[in-house]
Coordinates of C-alpha atoms in Angstrom, one line a residue:
M1 CA 108.8 53.5 108.1
K2 CA 109.3 54.1 104.6
T3 CA 112.6 55.2 103.4
L4 CA 113.7 57.4 100.7
A5 CA 117.5 57.1 99.8
I6 CA 119.2 60.2 97.9
D7 CA 122.1 61.0 96.1
L8 CA 123.0 64.4 94.6
E9 CA 125.7 65.4 91.8
T10 CA 126.1 69.2 91.5
Y11 CA 127.9 71.7 89.8
C12 CA 129.2 74.9 91.4
D13 CA 132.0 77.4 90.6
F14 CA 133.0 77.4 94.3
D15 CA 135.3 74.9 95.8
I16 CA 133.1 73.4 98.8
K17 CA 136.4 72.6 100.8
K18 CA 137.1 76.4 100.7
V19 CA 134.0 77.9 101.0
G20 CA 131.9 75.3 103.1
L21 CA 128.7 73.5 102.5
Y22 CA 126.5 76.7 103.1
K23 CA 127.9 79.0 100.6
Y24 CA 128.4 76.2 98.2
A25 CA 124.7 75.1 98.5
A26 CA 123.5 78.4 97.9
N27 CA 125.4 78.7 94.6
C28 CA 125.4 75.3 93.1
E29 CA 123.2 73.6 90.6
I30 CA 121.7 70.2 90.7
L31 CA 123.0 68.1 87.7
L32 CA 121.6 64.5 88.7
F33 CA 119.1 63.3 91.3
A34 CA 119.5 59.5 92.3
Y35 CA 116.8 58.0 94.5
A36 CA 115.1 54.7 95.7
F37 CA 112.3 53.9 98.0
D38 CA 113.1 51.1 100.3
D39 CA 114.7 48.2 98.5
D40 CA 113.5 49.4 94.8
K41 CA 115.5 49.7 92.1
V42 CA 117.5 52.9 92.0
K43 CA 116.3 55.8 89.6
I44 CA 118.2 58.7 88.2
I45 CA 116.7 62.1 87.2
D46 CA 118.6 64.2 84.9
I47 CA 118.2 67.7 85.7
V48 CA 120.4 69.1 83.1
D49 CA 118.4 67.3 80.4
D50 CA 115.3 69.1 82.0
E51 CA 113.8 65.9 83.7
N52 CA 111.8 66.7 86.7
I53 CA 111.7 65.2 90.0
P54 CA 108.4 63.1 90.2
D55 CA 105.8 64.7 92.3
N56 CA 105.6 61.5 94.7
V57 CA 109.4 62.2 95.4
I58 CA 109.0 65.8 96.1
Q59 CA 106.1 64.8 98.5
A60 CA 108.1 62.1 100.2
I61 CA 111.0 64.8 100.9
F62 CA 108.5 67.0 103.2
N63 CA 106.3 64.0 104.5
P64 CA 107.3 63.4 108.1
E65 CA 106.3 59.8 107.7
I66 CA 109.0 59.0 105.2
L67 CA 112.6 58.8 106.5
K68 CA 115.1 60.3 104.3
T69 CA 118.5 58.8 104.1
A70 CA 122.0 60.0 102.6
Y71 CA 125.6 59.5 103.3
N72 CA 126.6 63.1 104.8
A73 CA 122.9 63.9 104.7
P74 CA 123.6 67.6 105.5
F75 CA 124.8 68.0 102.0
E76 CA 121.5 66.8 100.4
M77 CA 119.5 68.6 103.1
Q78 CA 121.2 72.0 102.4
V79 CA 121.2 71.6 98.6
L80 CA 117.7 70.7 98.4
K81 CA 116.7 73.4 100.9
N82 CA 118.0 75.9 98.3
Y83 CA 116.6 74.2 95.2
F84 CA 113.2 74.1 96.5
G85 CA 113.3 77.3 98.6
R86 CA 111.6 75.5 101.7
E87 CA 113.1 74.6 105.1
I88 CA 114.2 70.9 105.4
D89 CA 113.4 69.1 108.8
S90 CA 116.4 67.3 110.0
A91 CA 114.2 65.2 112.3
Q92 CA 112.9 63.4 109.0
W93 CA 116.5 62.6 108.0
S94 CA 119.1 59.9 108.8
C95 CA 122.7 60.4 108.1
S96 CA 124.6 57.0 107.4
M97 CA 128.0 58.8 107.8
V98 CA 127.1 59.8 111.3
L99 CA 126.0 56.1 112.2
G100 CA 129.6 55.2 110.8
L101 CA 131.3 57.7 113.0
T102 CA 129.6 56.6 116.0
L103 CA 130.8 53.0 115.4
G104 CA 134.5 54.3 114.9
L105 CA 134.4 53.7 111.2
P106 CA 136.0 56.2 108.9
A107 CA 134.4 58.9 106.9
G108 CA 134.0 58.7 103.2
L109 CA 131.4 56.2 101.5
E110 CA 134.1 54.2 99.9
R111 CA 136.3 54.2 102.9
I112 CA 133.6 53.0 105.2
G113 CA 132.5 50.3 102.7
K114 CA 136.0 48.9 102.7
A115 CA 136.0 49.2 106.4
L116 CA 132.7 47.1 106.6
R117 CA 134.3 44.8 104.0
L118 CA 131.7 45.1 101.5
P119 CA 132.1 43.5 98.0
E120 CA 133.7 45.8 95.6
S121 CA 130.6 45.7 93.5
K122 CA 128.8 47.7 96.3
L123 CA 131.5 50.4 96.6
K124 CA 132.0 53.7 94.6
N125 CA 133.0 53.4 91.0
S126 CA 136.7 54.0 90.9
I127 CA 136.4 56.7 88.1
G128 CA 133.9 58.7 90.2
K129 CA 136.4 61.4 91.3
K130 CA 137.7 62.0 87.7
L131 CA 133.9 62.5 86.8
I132 CA 133.3 64.9 89.5
S133 CA 136.3 66.9 88.6
Y134 CA 135.0 66.8 84.9
F135 CA 131.2 67.8 85.4
S136 CA 131.2 69.1 88.9
K137 CA 134.0 71.7 88.8
P138 CA 135.2 74.5 86.4
N139 CA 137.7 73.0 84.1
G140 CA 141.4 74.3 83.6
Y141 CA 140.1 77.3 81.5
G142 CA 137.7 78.3 84.2
K143 CA 134.7 76.9 82.2
R144 CA 132.2 74.1 82.9
N145 CA 132.0 70.8 80.8
W146 CA 128.7 69.8 79.3
P147 CA 127.3 66.4 78.9
H148 CA 127.3 67.0 75.1
Q149 CA 131.0 67.2 75.2
S150 CA 131.4 63.6 76.2
W151 CA 128.0 61.6 76.4
E152 CA 130.1 58.5 77.2
K153 CA 131.3 60.1 80.4
W154 CA 127.8 61.6 81.2
Y155 CA 126.4 58.3 81.0
S156 CA 129.1 56.9 83.3
F157 CA 128.3 59.7 85.4
K158 CA 124.7 58.9 85.8
E159 CA 125.6 55.3 86.7
Y160 CA 127.9 56.6 89.3
C161 CA 125.5 58.6 90.9
K162 CA 123.0 55.5 91.0
Q163 CA 125.8 53.5 92.5
D164 CA 126.1 56.0 95.5
V165 CA 122.5 55.2 96.5
E166 CA 123.1 51.7 96.2
A167 CA 126.3 51.8 98.2
E168 CA 124.5 53.9 100.8
R169 CA 121.8 51.6 101.1
A170 CA 124.3 48.6 101.7
V171 CA 126.2 50.5 104.3
R172 CA 123.0 51.9 106.2
K173 CA 121.5 48.1 106.3
I174 CA 124.7 46.9 108.3
L175 CA 124.8 50.3 110.4
E176 CA 121.2 50.5 111.3
Q177 CA 121.5 47.6 113.6
Y178 CA 123.1 50.1 115.9
P179 CA 120.9 53.2 115.7
L180 CA 121.4 56.6 117.3
I181 CA 119.8 56.7 120.9
P182 CA 117.2 59.3 121.2
S183 CA 119.5 61.8 123.1
E184 CA 122.0 61.6 120.2
K185 CA 119.3 62.2 117.7
K186 CA 118.1 65.2 119.4
L187 CA 121.8 66.5 119.6
W188 CA 122.4 65.8 115.7
Q189 CA 119.3 68.1 115.1
L190 CA 120.7 70.7 117.4
D191 CA 124.0 70.4 115.5
Q192 CA 122.3 71.1 112.2
K193 CA 120.4 74.0 113.9
I194 CA 123.6 75.4 115.3
N195 CA 125.4 75.0 112.0
D196 CA 122.3 76.9 110.2
N197 CA 122.8 79.7 112.9
G198 CA 126.3 80.5 111.8
V199 CA 128.1 83.3 113.6
L200 CA 128.6 86.9 112.3
V201 CA 131.9 87.9 111.1
D202 CA 133.6 91.3 111.5
M203 CA 134.5 91.6 107.7
D204 CA 136.3 95.1 108.4
L205 CA 138.5 93.5 110.7
V206 CA 139.1 90.5 108.4
G207 CA 140.0 92.7 105.3
G208 CA 142.2 95.0 107.5
A209 CA 144.1 92.0 109.0
I210 CA 144.6 90.5 105.3
A211 CA 145.7 93.9 103.8
I212 CA 148.3 94.3 106.7
D213 CA 149.8 91.0 106.7
E214 CA 150.4 91.6 103.0
K215 CA 152.2 94.7 103.6
I216 CA 154.3 93.0 106.7
K217 CA 155.2 90.2 104.4
S218 CA 156.0 92.3 101.2
V219 CA 158.5 94.5 103.4
A220 CA 159.9 91.5 104.6
R221 CA 160.5 89.8 101.2
L222 CA 162.2 93.0 100.1
Q223 CA 164.4 92.9 103.4
A224 CA 165.2 89.3 102.6
E225 CA 165.9 90.0 98.9
K226 CA 168.3 92.9 99.9
L227 CA 170.1 90.9 102.5
T228 CA 170.8 87.9 100.3
G229 CA 171.5 89.7 97.2
G230 CA 168.5 88.5 95.5
A231 CA 167.7 85.0 96.7
N232 CA 164.2 83.8 96.7
I233 CA 163.2 83.5 100.5
N234 CA 160.5 80.9 99.3
S235 CA 163.2 78.8 97.9
N236 CA 164.9 76.4 100.5
T237 CA 167.6 75.7 98.2
Q238 CA 168.8 79.1 97.4
I239 CA 168.5 80.1 101.2
L240 CA 170.6 77.0 102.0
D241 CA 173.1 78.0 99.3
W242 CA 173.3 81.5 100.8
I243 CA 173.7 80.2 104.5
E244 CA 176.5 78.0 103.1
E245 CA 178.3 80.7 101.7
I246 CA 177.9 82.9 104.9
E247 CA 178.6 80.2 107.5
G248 CA 180.7 77.9 105.4
W249 CA 178.6 74.7 106.0
R250 CA 175.1 73.7 104.9
P251 CA 172.0 73.0 107.2
S252 CA 170.4 69.7 106.4
S253 CA 167.1 71.4 106.4
L254 CA 165.0 74.6 106.8
D255 CA 162.0 73.3 108.5
K256 CA 160.6 74.9 111.6
E257 CA 162.6 72.7 114.1
S258 CA 165.8 73.2 112.1
R259 CA 165.2 77.0 112.0
M260 CA 164.9 77.2 115.6
E261 CA 168.0 75.1 116.3
L262 CA 169.8 77.7 114.1
L263 CA 168.3 80.6 115.9
A264 CA 169.9 79.0 118.9
D265 CA 173.2 78.6 117.4
D266 CA 176.3 80.7 117.1
V267 CA 175.5 81.6 113.6
S268 CA 176.1 85.2 112.2
P269 CA 173.6 88.1 112.8
Q270 CA 172.5 88.2 109.1
V271 CA 171.5 84.4 109.1
K272 CA 169.4 85.1 112.2
E273 CA 167.9 88.1 110.6
L274 CA 166.8 86.1 107.4
L275 CA 165.6 83.1 109.5
K276 CA 163.3 85.4 111.5
L277 CA 162.1 87.0 108.1
K278 CA 161.2 83.6 106.9
D279 CA 159.2 82.7 110.0
L280 CA 157.5 86.0 109.4
I281 CA 156.8 85.4 105.8
G282 CA 155.5 81.8 106.5
K283 CA 153.2 82.7 109.6
T284 CA 149.9 81.2 108.7
S285 CA 147.7 82.6 111.4
V286 CA 146.3 85.2 108.7
K287 CA 144.9 82.0 106.8
K288 CA 142.1 81.9 109.5
Y289 CA 141.0 85.3 108.3
E290 CA 141.2 84.0 104.7
A291 CA 139.0 81.2 105.7
M292 CA 136.7 83.5 107.3
R293 CA 136.4 85.6 104.2
N294 CA 135.8 82.4 102.0
M295 CA 133.1 81.0 104.1
V296 CA 130.7 83.9 104.9
S297 CA 127.5 84.0 103.5
D298 CA 125.8 87.3 101.8
D299 CA 124.7 88.2 105.3
N300 CA 128.4 87.9 106.6
R301 CA 127.7 84.9 108.9
A302 CA 130.0 81.9 108.6
R303 CA 128.1 78.7 108.9
G304 CA 128.8 75.0 108.8
M305 CA 131.7 75.1 111.0
F306 CA 130.9 71.9 113.1
Q307 CA 131.2 68.0 112.5
F308 CA 129.1 66.0 114.5
Y309 CA 130.9 63.1 116.1
G310 CA 134.0 64.1 114.3
A311 CA 136.2 62.6 117.0
N312 CA 135.7 58.5 116.7
R313 CA 136.7 57.6 120.1
S314 CA 134.9 60.5 122.4
G315 CA 132.2 61.6 120.1
R316 CA 133.1 65.1 120.5
F317 CA 132.5 67.7 117.8
T318 CA 135.2 68.6 115.4
G319 CA 135.7 72.0 113.5
K320 CA 135.5 72.4 109.6
G321 CA 136.7 75.3 107.4
I322 CA 137.8 78.0 110.1
Q323 CA 138.5 75.2 112.5
L324 CA 137.3 77.0 115.9
Q325 CA 139.1 74.1 117.7
N326 CA 142.6 75.7 117.5
L327 CA 142.2 79.3 117.5
P328 CA 145.2 81.4 118.9
Q329 CA 144.5 83.0 122.6
N330 CA 144.7 86.8 123.2
H331 CA 146.8 88.1 125.9
I332 CA 146.8 91.9 125.3
D333 CA 144.8 94.1 127.4
D334 CA 143.8 96.6 124.8
L335 CA 141.7 94.6 122.4
D336 CA 139.4 97.5 121.3
M337 CA 142.3 99.4 120.3
A338 CA 144.2 97.0 118.3
R339 CA 141.0 95.8 116.7
Q340 CA 140.3 99.7 115.6
F341 CA 143.9 99.8 114.0
V342 CA 143.6 96.7 112.2
K343 CA 140.2 97.8 110.9
N344 CA 141.6 100.9 109.7
K345 CA 144.5 99.1 108.1
D346 CA 146.8 101.1 110.1
L347 CA 150.0 99.2 110.1
D348 CA 152.0 102.2 111.3
A349 CA 149.9 102.6 114.4
L350 CA 150.3 98.9 115.3
E351 CA 154.0 99.0 115.0
I352 CA 154.1 102.0 117.4
F353 CA 152.1 100.5 120.0
Y354 CA 153.2 96.6 119.7
A355 CA 156.6 94.9 119.1
N356 CA 155.1 92.4 116.9
P357 CA 152.1 93.4 114.8
S358 CA 152.0 89.8 113.2
E359 CA 151.5 88.4 116.8
I360 CA 148.7 91.0 117.1
L361 CA 146.9 89.7 114.1
S362 CA 147.0 86.2 115.5
Q363 CA 145.6 87.3 118.7
L364 CA 142.6 89.1 117.2
I365 CA 141.5 86.0 115.2
R366 CA 138.8 85.2 117.9
T367 CA 137.7 88.8 118.1
A368 CA 136.6 88.7 114.3
F369 CA 133.5 86.8 115.5
I370 CA 131.0 89.4 116.6
A371 CA 127.6 89.6 118.1
D372 CA 124.7 91.0 115.8
K373 CA 123.6 94.7 116.3
R374 CA 121.7 94.8 119.9
K375 CA 123.0 91.5 120.8
R376 CA 125.7 90.0 122.7
F377 CA 127.8 86.9 123.3
I378 CA 127.2 84.9 126.6
V379 CA 130.2 82.7 127.0
A380 CA 130.5 80.0 129.4
D381 CA 133.1 77.2 130.0
F382 CA 133.1 74.1 132.2
S383 CA 135.5 74.2 134.9
A384 CA 138.3 71.4 135.1
I385 CA 135.8 69.1 133.8
E386 CA 138.1 66.3 132.9
A387 CA 139.7 66.3 136.5
R388 CA 136.0 66.2 137.9
I389 CA 134.9 63.3 136.0
I390 CA 138.2 61.0 136.5
A391 CA 137.8 61.8 140.1
W392 CA 134.2 60.9 140.2
I393 CA 134.5 57.8 138.3
A394 CA 137.4 56.5 140.1
D395 CA 135.9 57.5 143.6
E396 CA 139.2 59.5 144.5
K397 CA 137.4 60.9 147.4
W398 CA 139.9 63.5 148.4
R399 CA 139.7 64.9 144.8
V400 CA 136.1 64.9 145.0
K401 CA 136.1 66.8 148.2
V402 CA 138.3 69.5 146.7
F403 CA 135.8 70.4 144.0
A404 CA 133.1 70.0 146.4
D405 CA 134.8 72.9 148.5
G406 CA 135.4 74.9 145.6
G407 CA 139.3 74.4 146.1
D408 CA 142.0 74.7 143.3
I409 CA 142.9 71.1 142.1
Y410 CA 146.5 72.2 141.0
C411 CA 147.2 73.3 144.6
A412 CA 145.6 70.4 146.1
S413 CA 147.3 67.9 143.9
A414 CA 150.9 69.5 144.7
T415 CA 149.7 69.5 148.4
A416 CA 148.9 65.7 148.2
M417 CA 152.1 65.0 146.1
F418 CA 154.6 66.9 148.2
K419 CA 152.9 66.5 151.7
K420 CA 153.0 70.2 152.3
P421 CA 150.4 73.0 152.0
V422 CA 150.3 74.7 148.7
E423 CA 148.4 77.8 148.0
K424 CA 148.1 79.6 144.6
H425 CA 149.5 83.2 145.8
G426 CA 150.7 82.0 149.1
V427 CA 152.9 79.4 151.0
N428 CA 154.8 77.1 148.6
K429 CA 153.3 78.6 145.5
E430 CA 156.1 77.6 143.4
L431 CA 154.8 74.0 143.5
R432 CA 151.6 74.8 142.1
A433 CA 153.0 74.5 138.5
K434 CA 154.3 71.0 139.3
G435 CA 150.6 70.3 140.4
K436 CA 149.1 71.6 137.0
I437 CA 151.6 69.9 134.9
A438 CA 151.0 66.6 136.8
E439 CA 147.1 67.0 136.5
L440 CA 147.3 67.7 132.8
T441 CA 149.5 64.6 131.9
C442 CA 149.4 61.8 134.8
G443 CA 145.6 61.0 134.8
Y444 CA 145.8 58.8 131.8
G445 CA 149.0 57.1 132.7
G446 CA 151.3 59.4 130.9
G447 CA 155.2 59.1 131.7
V448 CA 157.9 61.5 131.0
N449 CA 157.1 62.1 127.5
A450 CA 153.6 62.9 128.2
L451 CA 155.1 65.6 130.7
K452 CA 157.6 66.9 128.1
A453 CA 154.8 67.3 125.4
F454 CA 153.3 69.7 128.1
G455 CA 156.5 71.6 128.4
A456 CA 157.9 70.1 131.6
D457 CA 161.5 70.1 130.2
K458 CA 161.0 73.9 129.3
M459 CA 160.3 74.6 133.0
G460 CA 163.7 73.2 133.5
L461 CA 162.5 69.8 135.0
S462 CA 165.1 67.1 134.5
D463 CA 164.0 63.5 133.6
S464 CA 164.5 62.2 137.2
E465 CA 162.4 65.3 138.3
M466 CA 159.7 64.3 136.1
D467 CA 159.9 60.6 137.1
S468 CA 159.5 61.9 140.8
I469 CA 156.5 64.1 140.0
I470 CA 154.7 61.0 138.3
K471 CA 155.7 58.7 141.2
K472 CA 154.2 61.2 143.7
W473 CA 150.9 61.8 141.7
R474 CA 150.3 58.0 141.4
E475 CA 150.9 57.7 145.0
S476 CA 148.5 60.3 145.9
S477 CA 145.8 58.9 143.3
P478 CA 145.8 55.4 143.9
N479 CA 142.0 54.9 143.0
I480 CA 142.9 56.5 139.4
C481 CA 145.7 54.2 138.9
K482 CA 143.5 51.1 139.9
L483 CA 140.9 52.5 137.3
W484 CA 143.4 52.1 134.6
Q485 CA 143.7 48.4 135.5
E486 CA 140.0 47.7 136.0
V487 CA 139.1 49.2 132.8
E488 CA 141.9 47.1 130.9
S489 CA 141.0 44.0 132.7
G490 CA 137.2 44.5 131.8
V491 CA 137.9 45.1 128.3
R492 CA 140.3 42.2 127.9
T493 CA 137.6 40.0 129.4
A494 CA 135.0 41.2 127.3
I495 CA 136.9 40.4 124.0
K496 CA 138.0 37.0 125.1
E497 CA 135.1 35.6 126.9
K498 CA 132.4 37.6 124.8
I499 CA 130.6 38.5 128.1
E500 CA 129.4 41.8 129.3
V501 CA 131.7 43.2 132.1
S502 CA 130.4 46.0 134.3
I503 CA 132.3 48.4 136.7
Q504 CA 131.5 51.4 138.7
K505 CA 129.4 54.4 137.5
N506 CA 127.2 52.1 135.1
I507 CA 130.4 51.6 132.7
S508 CA 130.3 48.3 131.1
F509 CA 132.3 46.6 128.1
K510 CA 130.5 44.5 125.7
V511 CA 131.4 42.8 122.1
D512 CA 128.4 42.9 119.8
G513 CA 129.1 41.6 116.2
N514 CA 132.4 43.1 115.0
F515 CA 132.5 46.2 117.6
L516 CA 133.7 46.5 121.3
F517 CA 131.2 48.9 123.0
I518 CA 131.9 50.7 125.9
T519 CA 128.8 51.9 127.7
L520 CA 129.3 55.3 129.4
P521 CA 127.6 56.7 132.5
S522 CA 125.3 58.5 130.1
G523 CA 124.1 55.4 128.6
R524 CA 125.7 56.4 125.2
K525 CA 128.1 54.0 123.7
I526 CA 131.6 54.4 122.3
S527 CA 132.9 51.9 119.7
Y528 CA 136.0 50.0 118.6
A529 CA 135.9 48.1 115.3
Y530 CA 137.3 44.6 115.0
P531 CA 138.6 44.1 118.7
K532 CA 141.1 41.6 119.5
I533 CA 143.5 40.3 122.0
K534 CA 147.0 39.9 120.2
L535 CA 150.5 38.9 121.2
D536 CA 153.1 41.7 120.8
E537 CA 156.0 40.2 119.1
G538 CA 158.3 42.6 120.6
S539 CA 157.5 42.1 124.3
M540 CA 155.6 38.9 123.7
N541 CA 152.9 40.4 126.0
E542 CA 149.2 40.4 125.2
C543 CA 147.7 43.7 123.8
I544 CA 144.3 45.1 123.0
T545 CA 143.9 46.0 119.3
Y546 CA 141.1 47.6 117.2
Y547 CA 140.8 49.2 113.8
G548 CA 140.4 52.9 113.3
T549 CA 142.0 55.6 111.7
V550 CA 145.7 55.7 112.5
Q551 CA 147.0 58.9 113.9
A552 CA 150.4 59.1 112.3
T553 CA 149.1 58.4 108.6
G554 CA 145.2 59.2 108.4
A555 CA 144.5 55.7 107.0
W556 CA 142.3 53.0 108.3
G557 CA 144.4 50.3 110.1
M558 CA 145.1 48.4 113.3
N559 CA 145.6 50.4 116.6
R560 CA 146.8 49.3 120.0
T561 CA 145.2 50.8 123.2
W562 CA 145.5 49.9 127.0
G563 CA 144.1 50.9 130.4
G564 CA 145.2 54.6 130.5
K565 CA 144.1 55.3 126.9
L566 CA 140.7 53.7 127.5
V567 CA 140.1 55.8 130.7
E568 CA 141.1 58.9 128.5
N569 CA 138.6 57.8 126.0
I570 CA 136.0 57.4 128.6
V571 CA 136.7 60.5 130.5
Q572 CA 136.8 62.7 127.3
A573 CA 133.5 61.0 126.0
T574 CA 131.7 61.8 129.5
A575 CA 132.8 65.4 129.2
R576 CA 131.4 65.5 125.8
D577 CA 128.0 64.1 127.3
C578 CA 128.2 66.8 129.7
L579 CA 128.6 69.4 127.1
A580 CA 125.8 67.9 125.0
A581 CA 123.5 67.8 128.0
A582 CA 124.1 71.5 128.5
M583 CA 123.7 72.4 124.9
L584 CA 120.2 70.7 124.9
K585 CA 119.2 72.4 128.1
L586 CA 120.4 76.0 126.8
D587 CA 118.6 75.4 123.6
S588 CA 115.4 74.3 125.2
A589 CA 115.6 77.5 127.4
G590 CA 115.7 79.7 124.4
Y591 CA 119.7 80.4 124.1
K592 CA 120.8 80.7 120.4
I593 CA 123.9 78.8 120.4
V594 CA 126.3 80.0 117.5
M595 CA 129.4 78.2 118.7
H596 CA 131.1 75.7 120.9
V597 CA 134.7 75.2 121.4
H598 CA 136.0 72.3 123.7
D599 CA 134.0 72.5 126.7
E600 CA 132.9 76.3 126.0
I601 CA 129.3 77.3 124.6
I602 CA 128.9 80.6 123.0
S603 CA 125.3 81.9 122.8
E604 CA 124.2 85.1 120.9
M605 CA 121.4 86.8 122.6
P606 CA 119.3 90.1 122.5
I607 CA 120.5 92.6 125.1
G608 CA 118.1 92.2 128.0
Q609 CA 117.3 88.5 127.3
G610 CA 119.0 85.8 129.0
S611 CA 122.0 86.1 131.5
L612 CA 125.2 84.5 132.3
E613 CA 124.0 83.6 135.6
E614 CA 121.3 81.6 134.1
V615 CA 123.5 79.7 131.7
I616 CA 126.0 79.0 134.3
S617 CA 123.2 77.7 136.6
L618 CA 121.9 75.3 133.8
M619 CA 125.4 74.1 133.0
S620 CA 126.0 73.3 136.7
E621 CA 122.9 71.5 137.2
P622 CA 123.3 67.9 138.4
L623 CA 122.9 65.2 135.9
D624 CA 120.4 62.4 136.3
W625 CA 123.0 59.9 135.2
A626 CA 125.9 61.3 137.1
D627 CA 125.0 61.5 140.8
G628 CA 127.7 62.9 142.8
L629 CA 129.4 64.5 140.0
I630 CA 130.0 68.3 140.8
L631 CA 130.0 70.4 137.7
T632 CA 130.5 74.3 137.8
A633 CA 131.0 76.8 134.9
D634 CA 132.7 80.2 134.6
G635 CA 132.1 82.9 131.9
Y636 CA 131.5 86.3 130.6
E637 CA 129.4 88.5 128.2
T638 CA 131.0 90.4 125.4
N639 CA 130.4 92.0 122.1
Y640 CA 133.1 90.0 120.3
Y641 CA 134.6 86.5 121.2
R642 CA 137.7 86.3 123.1
K643 CA 139.8 84.5 125.6
D644 CA 138.9 85.8 129.0

């Protein structure tokens, strides 16, 4: 198929990082249009100089027989949609960034080029960021810079734009050896559709929350100033000086952990009061409301909130802008009343009915997403999906039976661990909490630190008790423990001997070129770049390594992995495939998906169309690639999003 590679440079008064792609694209201006057909020489169109995009290029953009390619293609797609005033069909496009993400490579054209070890001549021009700041954004005076202000820079900018097409083409030629499978191509297209749909935001609630938050913080700042005799609460140095004067000693820091320790210590009441005021002023939950206000389009819908394949190891979606993946939960019963107080900007009423108005603002964040008039949300969530998948893959029969019988896995786990019946609201009910924390941490080989990360120490459990829980869990789940070993052994063999190794549920491991591929039960593959077996200098044991984004630094570098971690990747990736299958089925059945969060799908439907029962039925249907995997879902219908 003939290809057309495209790269655009644009100008906009808005910051795309704050307003998101859709609002940016609706308000930006194309400056430069670089393109190349197949392996032809790259050409550049200077839109600012009134050069026109050639007719054959315009025809190609809308010709289904020609594949359009770009790095981060949704940017070009949305900008061109607004430029031409015509819909852009995502089925005609290929995104080389997505191809890279599916291979475990980093996002960013320059970063992926370096990860692929392309020659420097193929990578982005090093002065590109400075040129973008100069021509594509307002300058320090809130004005824009024009080409005539520096013809030399403008010429360099044009060369930079052309170089992006060269770099994208070089990257794509490597990546297209590993194309998206058809189901993933369909899912990427659905992702564009969901981003296009957007979700309606209650701007009265958003405006009220921001106004109330400012009132709360203004009062807190005045109280802090009065308490300290004029110290600036935002100045850690001034606050540390004041604490030293009161207490006679100086804390080393005022970070969150240090403030918690100070509040727990025997310090004076006025110091504790100030620390609480500092916590209140520093509370960031309102930033979600500010992000909503920044991102909404003229119709008050927030769009472009999902990144396809944002999580390298599993292929799960990640959030952009508002970040739906980490919304606070709501626990109050009277959401309607609290929402109305906030919409009315009535801080007095909030203070009468609630001890902590700032916390109420946090709990209402989800409810800012609302269904349009004469519509409602249908919200459905897979039940205990990771626990179901790991039991199915490992063939841990007693666990599979618990799900088949509709049982409570936390009670069943505690029963198996402690050899006595455990019921949620009945006999030995106190053991369920231990069963739950074990289920959340032990499935991937987690130890005491993993339990502590889930709050086991805050439950009053000692290290020895945690060790006992881990031991009992592993004794009750021998097939899962065996799975960790089988996966690690299979990966080691695949890397060392360059052969394909298969285990149960059609899972296999194979090195192809510079990538280790793990084939999942669905047929999709997850990837690890530059895999090796290396000798760990500390333990002198062999370990599995690969290159990827290092979690601690965000940089590209070498990572270690092991059986439990690999099983976690496989299970979470399979859970994502279950979500993907459900989303595609719901879309085909006419459900308008506007959001999805972890294993939860939110559809916006007219009253009288669709039903929760049908959604649950579709999500619970057996999958043709997962014989014996028992899926169930639960949910609710609502006028505004919430945690049920």
